């Protein structure tokens, strides 16, 4: 169930759903998603579905990982990307193959520690991790050319807007937890921010405060 043929079926499905960026598809193809879920769920790793990873968190649906990555890269290559919500590390691993540097913040330390181990195992070494409150971003290393948020916020955190470089892009789900939310693309323009609503999604909530 973790064979190359199974992975190719997933790639075919993503193409049918509209993912077109060849670099994103190649990163999904190369990345062993079964390493990012519990062994008991490994047989479902290449289904196009979100799966539980403990601590009331999920590994995102492959289509959503591909879609958000593609949106981030829509205007060209990115040097420096901030990820809010390391989670299992799967989205982190995809980003690490697509951009120069990834800075990933996670509030649940045990999840981030496991994610670090997985990325070392895959020899992905252009990622720096921080255990902390994702709502605050990572001010010390700002600004970022791209920001990707993998949990839903009731509104876009001002701290993240402030940390976006001129011309930078943010992909973030916005809306009430537990209900239908909207995926948004925000671009920092010369005189403010442009916002594009991209469709309905459902994500776990972005919560304040680190958790050991």
CSV table of N, CA and C in Angstrom, one decimal, residues 13-149:
chain,number,residue,atom,x,y,z
A,13,UNK,N,-4.7,11.5,-9.3
A,13,UNK,CA,-5.9,12.1,-8.8
A,13,UNK,C,-5.7,13.6,-8.5
A,14,UNK,N,-4.5,14.0,-8.1
A,14,UNK,CA,-4.2,15.4,-7.9
A,14,UNK,C,-4.3,16.2,-9.2
A,15,UNK,N,-3.7,15.6,-10.2
A,15,UNK,CA,-3.8,16.2,-11.6
A,15,UNK,C,-5.2,16.4,-12.0
A,16,UNK,N,-6.1,15.4,-11.8
A,16,UNK,CA,-7.5,15.4,-12.1
A,16,UNK,C,-8.2,16.5,-11.3
A,17,UNK,N,-7.7,16.8,-10.1
A,17,UNK,CA,-8.3,17.8,-9.3
A,17,UNK,C,-7.8,19.2,-9.6
A,18,UNK,N,-6.9,19.3,-10.5
A,18,UNK,CA,-6.4,20.6,-10.9
A,18,UNK,C,-5.0,21.1,-10.5
A,19,UNK,N,-4.3,20.2,-9.8
A,19,UNK,CA,-2.9,20.6,-9.5
A,19,UNK,C,-2.1,20.4,-10.7
A,20,UNK,N,-1.3,21.5,-11.1
A,20,UNK,CA,-0.6,21.5,-12.4
A,20,UNK,C,0.9,21.8,-12.3
A,21,UNK,N,1.3,22.3,-11.1
A,21,UNK,CA,2.7,22.7,-11.0
A,21,UNK,C,3.6,21.4,-10.9
A,22,UNK,N,4.5,21.2,-11.9
A,22,UNK,CA,5.2,19.9,-11.9
A,22,UNK,C,6.1,19.7,-10.8
A,23,UNK,N,6.7,20.8,-10.2
A,23,UNK,CA,7.6,20.7,-9.1
A,23,UNK,C,6.8,20.3,-7.8
A,24,UNK,N,5.6,20.8,-7.7
A,24,UNK,CA,4.8,20.4,-6.5
A,24,UNK,C,4.4,18.9,-6.7
A,25,UNK,N,4.0,18.5,-7.9
A,25,UNK,CA,3.7,17.1,-8.1
A,25,UNK,C,4.9,16.2,-7.8
A,26,UNK,N,6.0,16.6,-8.3
A,26,UNK,CA,7.2,15.8,-8.1
A,26,UNK,C,7.6,15.7,-6.6
A,27,UNK,N,7.4,16.8,-5.8
A,27,UNK,CA,7.7,16.7,-4.4
A,27,UNK,C,6.7,15.8,-3.7
A,28,UNK,N,5.4,15.8,-4.1
A,28,UNK,CA,4.4,14.9,-3.5
A,28,UNK,C,4.8,13.4,-3.9
A,29,UNK,N,5.2,13.2,-5.1
A,29,UNK,CA,5.6,11.9,-5.6
A,29,UNK,C,6.8,11.3,-4.8
A,30,UNK,N,7.8,12.2,-4.5
A,30,UNK,CA,9.0,11.7,-3.9
A,30,UNK,C,8.8,11.5,-2.4
A,31,UNK,N,7.9,12.2,-1.8
A,31,UNK,CA,7.8,12.2,-0.3
A,31,UNK,C,7.0,11.0,0.2
A,32,UNK,N,7.6,10.2,1.1
A,32,UNK,CA,6.9,9.0,1.6
A,32,UNK,C,5.9,9.4,2.7
A,33,UNK,N,4.7,9.7,2.3
A,33,UNK,CA,3.7,10.2,3.3
A,33,UNK,C,3.4,9.1,4.4
A,34,UNK,N,3.7,7.8,4.1
A,34,UNK,CA,3.4,6.8,5.1
A,34,UNK,C,4.3,7.0,6.4
A,35,UNK,N,5.5,7.7,6.2
A,35,UNK,CA,6.4,8.0,7.3
A,35,UNK,C,5.8,9.0,8.3
A,36,UNK,N,4.8,9.8,7.8
A,36,UNK,CA,4.3,10.9,8.6
A,36,UNK,C,3.0,10.5,9.3
A,37,UNK,N,2.5,9.3,9.3
A,37,UNK,CA,1.3,8.9,10.0
A,37,UNK,C,1.7,7.7,10.9
A,38,UNK,N,0.8,7.4,11.8
A,38,UNK,CA,1.0,6.2,12.6
A,38,UNK,C,1.1,4.9,11.8
A,39,UNK,N,1.8,3.9,12.2
A,39,UNK,CA,2.0,2.7,11.5
A,39,UNK,C,0.6,2.1,11.1
A,40,UNK,N,-0.3,2.2,12.1
A,40,UNK,CA,-1.6,1.6,11.9
A,40,UNK,C,-2.4,2.2,10.7
A,41,UNK,N,-2.0,3.4,10.3
A,41,UNK,CA,-2.7,4.1,9.3
A,41,UNK,C,-1.9,4.2,8.0
A,42,UNK,N,-0.7,3.5,8.0
A,42,UNK,CA,0.2,3.6,6.8
A,42,UNK,C,-0.5,3.1,5.5
A,43,UNK,N,-1.4,2.2,5.6
A,43,UNK,CA,-2.1,1.6,4.5
A,43,UNK,C,-3.0,2.7,3.8
A,44,UNK,N,-3.3,3.8,4.5
A,44,UNK,CA,-4.2,4.8,4.0
A,44,UNK,C,-3.4,6.1,3.6
A,45,UNK,N,-2.1,6.0,3.7
A,45,UNK,CA,-1.2,7.2,3.6
A,45,UNK,C,-1.4,7.9,2.2
A,46,UNK,N,-1.7,7.1,1.2
A,46,UNK,CA,-1.7,7.7,-0.2
A,46,UNK,C,-3.2,7.9,-0.7
A,47,UNK,N,-4.1,7.8,0.3
A,47,UNK,CA,-5.5,8.2,-0.1
A,47,UNK,C,-5.5,9.8,0.0
A,48,UNK,N,-6.4,10.4,-0.8
A,48,UNK,CA,-6.4,11.8,-0.8
A,48,UNK,C,-7.4,12.3,0.3
A,49,UNK,N,-6.9,12.1,1.6
A,49,UNK,CA,-7.7,12.4,2.7
A,49,UNK,C,-6.8,12.8,3.9
A,50,UNK,N,-7.4,13.7,4.8
A,50,UNK,CA,-6.7,14.0,6.0
A,50,UNK,C,-6.8,12.8,7.0
A,51,UNK,N,-5.7,12.7,7.8
A,51,UNK,CA,-5.7,11.6,8.8
A,51,UNK,C,-5.3,12.1,10.1
A,52,UNK,N,-5.7,11.4,11.2
A,52,UNK,CA,-5.4,11.9,12.6
A,52,UNK,C,-3.9,11.6,12.9
A,53,UNK,N,-3.3,12.6,13.6
A,53,UNK,CA,-1.9,12.3,14.0
A,53,UNK,C,-1.7,12.5,15.6
A,54,UNK,N,-2.9,12.5,16.3
A,54,UNK,CA,-2.9,12.6,17.7
A,54,UNK,C,-2.9,14.1,18.1
A,55,UNK,N,-3.2,14.4,19.4
A,55,UNK,CA,-3.3,15.7,20.0
A,55,UNK,C,-4.3,16.6,19.3
A,56,UNK,N,-5.4,15.9,18.8
A,56,UNK,CA,-6.5,16.6,18.1
A,56,UNK,C,-6.0,17.3,16.8
A,57,UNK,N,-5.0,16.8,16.2
A,57,UNK,CA,-4.4,17.4,15.0
A,57,UNK,C,-4.5,16.4,13.8
A,58,UNK,N,-4.4,16.8,12.6
A,58,UNK,CA,-4.4,16.0,11.4
A,58,UNK,C,-3.3,16.3,10.5
A,59,UNK,N,-2.9,15.3,9.7
A,59,UNK,CA,-2.1,15.5,8.5
A,59,UNK,C,-3.0,15.9,7.4
A,60,UNK,N,-2.7,17.0,6.8
A,60,UNK,CA,-3.7,17.5,5.8
A,60,UNK,C,-3.8,16.6,4.6
A,61,UNK,N,-5.0,16.7,3.9
A,61,UNK,CA,-5.3,16.0,2.7
A,61,UNK,C,-4.2,16.4,1.6
A,62,UNK,N,-3.6,15.4,0.9
A,62,UNK,CA,-2.6,15.7,-0.1
A,62,UNK,C,-3.0,16.8,-1.1
A,63,UNK,N,-4.3,16.8,-1.5
A,63,UNK,CA,-4.7,17.8,-2.4
A,63,UNK,C,-4.5,19.2,-1.8
A,64,UNK,N,-4.9,19.4,-0.5
A,64,UNK,CA,-4.8,20.7,0.1
A,64,UNK,C,-3.3,21.1,0.3
A,65,UNK,N,-2.4,20.1,0.6
A,65,UNK,CA,-1.0,20.4,0.7
A,65,UNK,C,-0.5,20.9,-0.7
A,66,UNK,N,-0.9,20.2,-1.7
A,66,UNK,CA,-0.4,20.5,-3.1
A,66,UNK,C,-1.0,21.8,-3.5
A,67,UNK,N,-2.3,22.1,-3.3
A,67,UNK,CA,-2.9,23.3,-3.7
A,67,UNK,C,-2.3,24.5,-3.0
A,68,UNK,N,-2.1,24.4,-1.7
A,68,UNK,CA,-1.6,25.6,-0.9
A,68,UNK,C,-0.1,25.8,-1.4
A,69,UNK,N,0.6,24.8,-1.6
A,69,UNK,CA,2.0,24.9,-2.1
A,69,UNK,C,2.0,25.6,-3.4
A,70,UNK,N,1.1,25.2,-4.3
A,70,UNK,CA,1.1,25.7,-5.7
A,70,UNK,C,0.7,27.2,-5.6
A,71,UNK,N,-0.3,27.6,-4.8
A,71,UNK,CA,-0.7,29.0,-4.6
A,71,UNK,C,0.5,29.8,-4.1
A,72,UNK,N,1.2,29.3,-3.2
A,72,UNK,CA,2.4,30.0,-2.6
A,72,UNK,C,3.4,30.3,-3.7
A,73,UNK,N,3.6,29.4,-4.6
A,73,UNK,CA,4.6,29.5,-5.7
A,73,UNK,C,4.1,30.1,-7.0
A,74,UNK,N,2.9,30.5,-7.0
A,74,UNK,CA,2.2,30.9,-8.2
A,74,UNK,C,3.0,32.1,-8.9
A,75,UNK,N,3.6,32.9,-8.2
A,75,UNK,CA,4.3,34.1,-8.8
A,75,UNK,C,5.8,33.8,-9.0
A,76,UNK,N,6.2,32.6,-8.8
A,76,UNK,CA,7.7,32.3,-9.0
A,76,UNK,C,8.3,31.7,-7.7
A,77,UNK,N,9.6,31.4,-7.8
A,77,UNK,CA,10.3,30.7,-6.7
A,77,UNK,C,10.4,31.6,-5.5
A,78,UNK,N,10.4,31.0,-4.3
A,78,UNK,CA,10.5,31.7,-3.0
A,78,UNK,C,11.8,31.3,-2.3
A,79,UNK,N,12.4,32.3,-1.6
A,79,UNK,CA,13.6,32.1,-0.9
A,79,UNK,C,13.3,31.7,0.6
A,80,UNK,N,12.4,32.4,1.2
A,80,UNK,CA,12.2,32.3,2.6
A,80,UNK,C,10.7,32.2,3.0
A,81,UNK,N,10.3,31.0,3.5
A,81,UNK,CA,8.9,30.7,3.8
A,81,UNK,C,8.7,30.4,5.3
A,82,UNK,N,7.7,31.0,5.9
A,82,UNK,CA,7.3,30.7,7.3
A,82,UNK,C,6.1,29.8,7.2
A,83,UNK,N,6.2,28.7,7.9
A,83,UNK,CA,5.1,27.8,8.0
A,83,UNK,C,4.6,27.8,9.5
A,84,UNK,N,3.3,28.1,9.6
A,84,UNK,CA,2.6,28.1,10.9
A,84,UNK,C,1.9,26.8,11.1
A,85,UNK,N,2.4,25.9,12.0
A,85,UNK,CA,1.8,24.6,12.2
A,85,UNK,C,2.6,23.5,11.5
A,86,UNK,N,3.7,23.1,12.2
A,86,UNK,CA,4.5,22.0,11.7
A,86,UNK,C,3.7,20.7,11.6
A,87,UNK,N,2.9,20.4,12.6
A,87,UNK,CA,2.1,19.2,12.6
A,87,UNK,C,3.0,18.0,12.5
A,88,UNK,N,2.6,17.1,11.5
A,88,UNK,CA,3.4,15.9,11.3
A,88,UNK,C,4.7,16.2,10.6
A,89,UNK,N,4.8,17.3,9.9
A,89,UNK,CA,6.0,17.6,9.2
A,89,UNK,C,5.8,17.4,7.7
A,90,UNK,N,4.7,16.9,7.3
A,90,UNK,CA,4.5,16.5,5.8
A,90,UNK,C,4.5,17.8,4.9
A,91,UNK,N,3.7,18.8,5.3
A,91,UNK,CA,3.7,20.0,4.5
A,91,UNK,C,5.1,20.6,4.5
A,92,UNK,N,5.8,20.5,5.7
A,92,UNK,CA,7.1,21.1,5.8
A,92,UNK,C,8.1,20.4,4.8
A,93,UNK,N,8.0,19.1,4.7
A,93,UNK,CA,8.8,18.3,3.8
A,93,UNK,C,8.6,18.7,2.4
A,94,UNK,N,7.3,18.9,2.0
A,94,UNK,CA,7.0,19.3,0.7
A,94,UNK,C,7.6,20.7,0.4
A,95,UNK,N,7.4,21.6,1.3
A,95,UNK,CA,8.0,23.0,1.1
A,95,UNK,C,9.5,22.9,1.0
A,96,UNK,N,10.1,22.1,1.8
A,96,UNK,CA,11.6,22.1,1.9
A,96,UNK,C,12.2,21.7,0.5
A,97,UNK,N,11.4,21.0,-0.3
A,97,UNK,CA,11.8,20.6,-1.7
A,97,UNK,C,11.5,21.6,-2.7
A,98,UNK,N,10.7,22.7,-2.3
A,98,UNK,CA,10.2,23.7,-3.3
A,98,UNK,C,10.8,25.1,-3.1
A,99,UNK,N,11.3,25.4,-1.9
A,99,UNK,CA,11.8,26.7,-1.6
A,99,UNK,C,13.2,26.6,-1.0
A,100,UNK,N,13.9,27.7,-0.9
A,100,UNK,CA,15.3,27.7,-0.4
A,100,UNK,C,15.3,27.4,1.1
A,101,UNK,N,14.5,28.1,1.9
A,101,UNK,CA,14.5,27.9,3.4
A,101,UNK,C,13.1,27.9,3.9
A,102,UNK,N,12.9,27.0,4.9
A,102,UNK,CA,11.6,27.0,5.6
A,102,UNK,C,11.8,27.2,7.1
A,103,UNK,N,11.0,28.1,7.7
A,103,UNK,CA,11.0,28.3,9.1
A,103,UNK,C,9.7,27.9,9.6
A,104,UNK,N,9.6,26.9,10.5
A,104,UNK,CA,8.4,26.2,10.9
A,104,UNK,C,8.1,26.4,12.3
A,105,UNK,N,6.9,26.9,12.7
A,105,UNK,CA,6.5,27.1,14.1
A,105,UNK,C,5.4,26.1,14.4
A,106,UNK,N,5.5,25.5,15.6
A,106,UNK,CA,4.5,24.6,16.1
A,106,UNK,C,4.4,24.8,17.6
A,107,UNK,N,3.1,24.7,18.1
A,107,UNK,CA,2.9,24.9,19.5
A,107,UNK,C,2.9,23.6,20.3
A,108,UNK,N,2.8,22.5,19.6
A,108,UNK,CA,2.8,21.2,20.4
A,108,UNK,C,4.2,20.5,20.2
A,109,UNK,N,5.0,20.6,21.2
A,109,UNK,CA,6.4,20.2,21.1
A,109,UNK,C,6.6,18.8,20.7
A,110,UNK,N,5.8,17.9,21.2
A,110,UNK,CA,6.0,16.4,20.9
A,110,UNK,C,5.8,16.2,19.4
A,111,UNK,N,4.8,16.9,18.8
A,111,UNK,CA,4.6,16.8,17.3
A,111,UNK,C,5.8,17.3,16.6
A,112,UNK,N,6.3,18.4,17.0
A,112,UNK,CA,7.4,19.0,16.2
A,112,UNK,C,8.7,18.2,16.4
A,113,UNK,N,8.9,17.6,17.6
A,113,UNK,CA,10.1,16.7,17.7
A,113,UNK,C,10.0,15.5,16.8
A,114,UNK,N,8.8,14.9,16.6
A,114,UNK,CA,8.7,13.8,15.7
A,114,UNK,C,8.9,14.3,14.3
A,115,UNK,N,8.4,15.5,13.9
A,115,UNK,CA,8.6,16.0,12.6
A,115,UNK,C,10.0,16.2,12.3
A,116,UNK,N,10.8,16.8,13.2
A,116,UNK,CA,12.2,17.0,13.0
A,116,UNK,C,12.9,15.7,12.7
A,117,UNK,N,12.6,14.6,13.4
A,117,UNK,CA,13.2,13.3,13.2
A,117,UNK,C,12.9,12.8,11.8
A,118,UNK,N,11.7,13.0,11.3
A,118,UNK,CA,11.3,12.5,10.0
A,118,UNK,C,12.1,13.3,8.9
A,119,UNK,N,12.2,14.6,9.1
A,119,UNK,CA,12.9,15.4,8.0
A,119,UNK,C,14.4,15.1,8.0
A,120,UNK,N,15.0,14.8,9.2
A,120,UNK,CA,16.4,14.3,9.2
A,120,UNK,C,16.5,13.0,8.5
A,121,UNK,N,15.6,12.1,8.7
A,121,UNK,CA,15.6,10.8,8.0
A,121,UNK,C,15.5,11.0,6.5
A,122,UNK,N,14.8,12.0,6.0
A,122,UNK,CA,14.7,12.2,4.6
A,122,UNK,C,15.8,13.2,4.1
A,123,UNK,N,16.7,13.5,5.0
A,123,UNK,CA,17.9,14.4,4.6
A,123,UNK,C,17.4,15.8,4.1
A,124,UNK,N,16.3,16.3,4.6
A,124,UNK,CA,15.9,17.6,4.3
A,124,UNK,C,16.4,18.6,5.4
A,125,UNK,N,17.4,19.4,5.0
A,125,UNK,CA,18.1,20.1,6.1
A,125,UNK,C,18.0,21.6,5.9
A,126,UNK,N,17.1,22.1,5.1
A,126,UNK,CA,16.9,23.5,4.9
A,126,UNK,C,15.7,24.1,5.7
A,127,UNK,N,15.4,23.4,6.9
A,127,UNK,CA,14.3,23.8,7.7
A,127,UNK,C,14.8,24.1,9.1
A,128,UNK,N,14.3,25.2,9.6
A,128,UNK,CA,14.6,25.6,11.0
A,128,UNK,C,13.3,25.6,11.8
A,129,UNK,N,13.3,25.0,13.0
A,129,UNK,CA,12.1,24.8,13.7
A,129,UNK,C,12.0,25.7,15.0
A,130,UNK,N,10.8,26.2,15.3
A,130,UNK,CA,10.6,26.9,16.6
A,130,UNK,C,9.4,26.4,17.3
A,131,UNK,N,9.5,26.1,18.5
A,131,UNK,CA,8.4,25.7,19.4
A,131,UNK,C,7.8,27.0,20.0
A,132,UNK,N,6.6,27.3,19.6
A,132,UNK,CA,6.0,28.5,20.1
A,132,UNK,C,4.6,28.8,19.6
A,133,UNK,N,4.1,30.0,19.8
A,133,UNK,CA,2.8,30.4,19.4
A,133,UNK,C,2.8,30.8,18.0
A,134,UNK,N,2.1,30.1,17.1
A,134,UNK,CA,2.0,30.4,15.7
A,134,UNK,C,1.4,31.7,15.4
A,135,UNK,N,0.4,32.2,16.2
A,135,UNK,CA,-0.3,33.4,16.0
A,135,UNK,C,0.7,34.6,16.0
A,136,UNK,N,1.9,34.4,16.7
A,136,UNK,CA,2.9,35.5,16.8
A,136,UNK,C,3.9,35.4,15.6
A,137,UNK,N,3.8,34.3,14.8
A,137,UNK,CA,4.8,34.1,13.8
A,137,UNK,C,6.2,33.9,14.3
A,138,UNK,N,7.2,34.5,13.6
A,138,UNK,CA,8.6,34.4,14.1
A,138,UNK,C,9.3,35.7,13.7
A,139,UNK,N,9.0,36.7,14.6
A,139,UNK,CA,9.4,38.1,14.3
A,139,UNK,C,10.9,38.2,14.1
A,140,UNK,N,11.7,37.5,14.9
A,140,UNK,CA,13.2,37.6,14.9
A,140,UNK,C,13.8,37.4,13.5
A,141,UNK,N,13.1,36.6,12.7
A,141,UNK,CA,13.7,36.2,11.4
A,141,UNK,C,12.9,36.8,10.2
A,142,UNK,N,11.9,37.7,10.5
A,142,UNK,CA,11.1,38.3,9.5
A,142,UNK,C,12.0,39.3,8.7
A,143,UNK,N,11.6,39.7,7.5
A,143,UNK,CA,10.3,39.3,6.8
A,143,UNK,C,10.5,38.0,6.0
A,144,UNK,N,9.3,37.5,5.5
A,144,UNK,CA,9.3,36.3,4.8
A,144,UNK,C,8.6,36.5,3.4
A,145,UNK,N,9.2,35.8,2.4
A,145,UNK,CA,8.6,35.9,1.0
A,145,UNK,C,7.3,35.2,0.9
A,146,UNK,N,7.1,34.2,1.8
A,146,UNK,CA,5.9,33.4,1.8
A,146,UNK,C,5.5,33.0,3.2
A,147,UNK,N,4.2,32.9,3.5
A,147,UNK,CA,3.8,32.4,4.8
A,147,UNK,C,2.6,31.4,4.5
A,148,UNK,N,2.7,30.3,5.1
A,148,UNK,CA,1.6,29.3,4.9
A,148,UNK,C,1.1,28.9,6.2
A,149,UNK,N,-0.2,28.9,6.4
A,149,UNK,CA,-0.8,28.6,7.7
A,149,UNK,C,-1.7,27.4,7.6
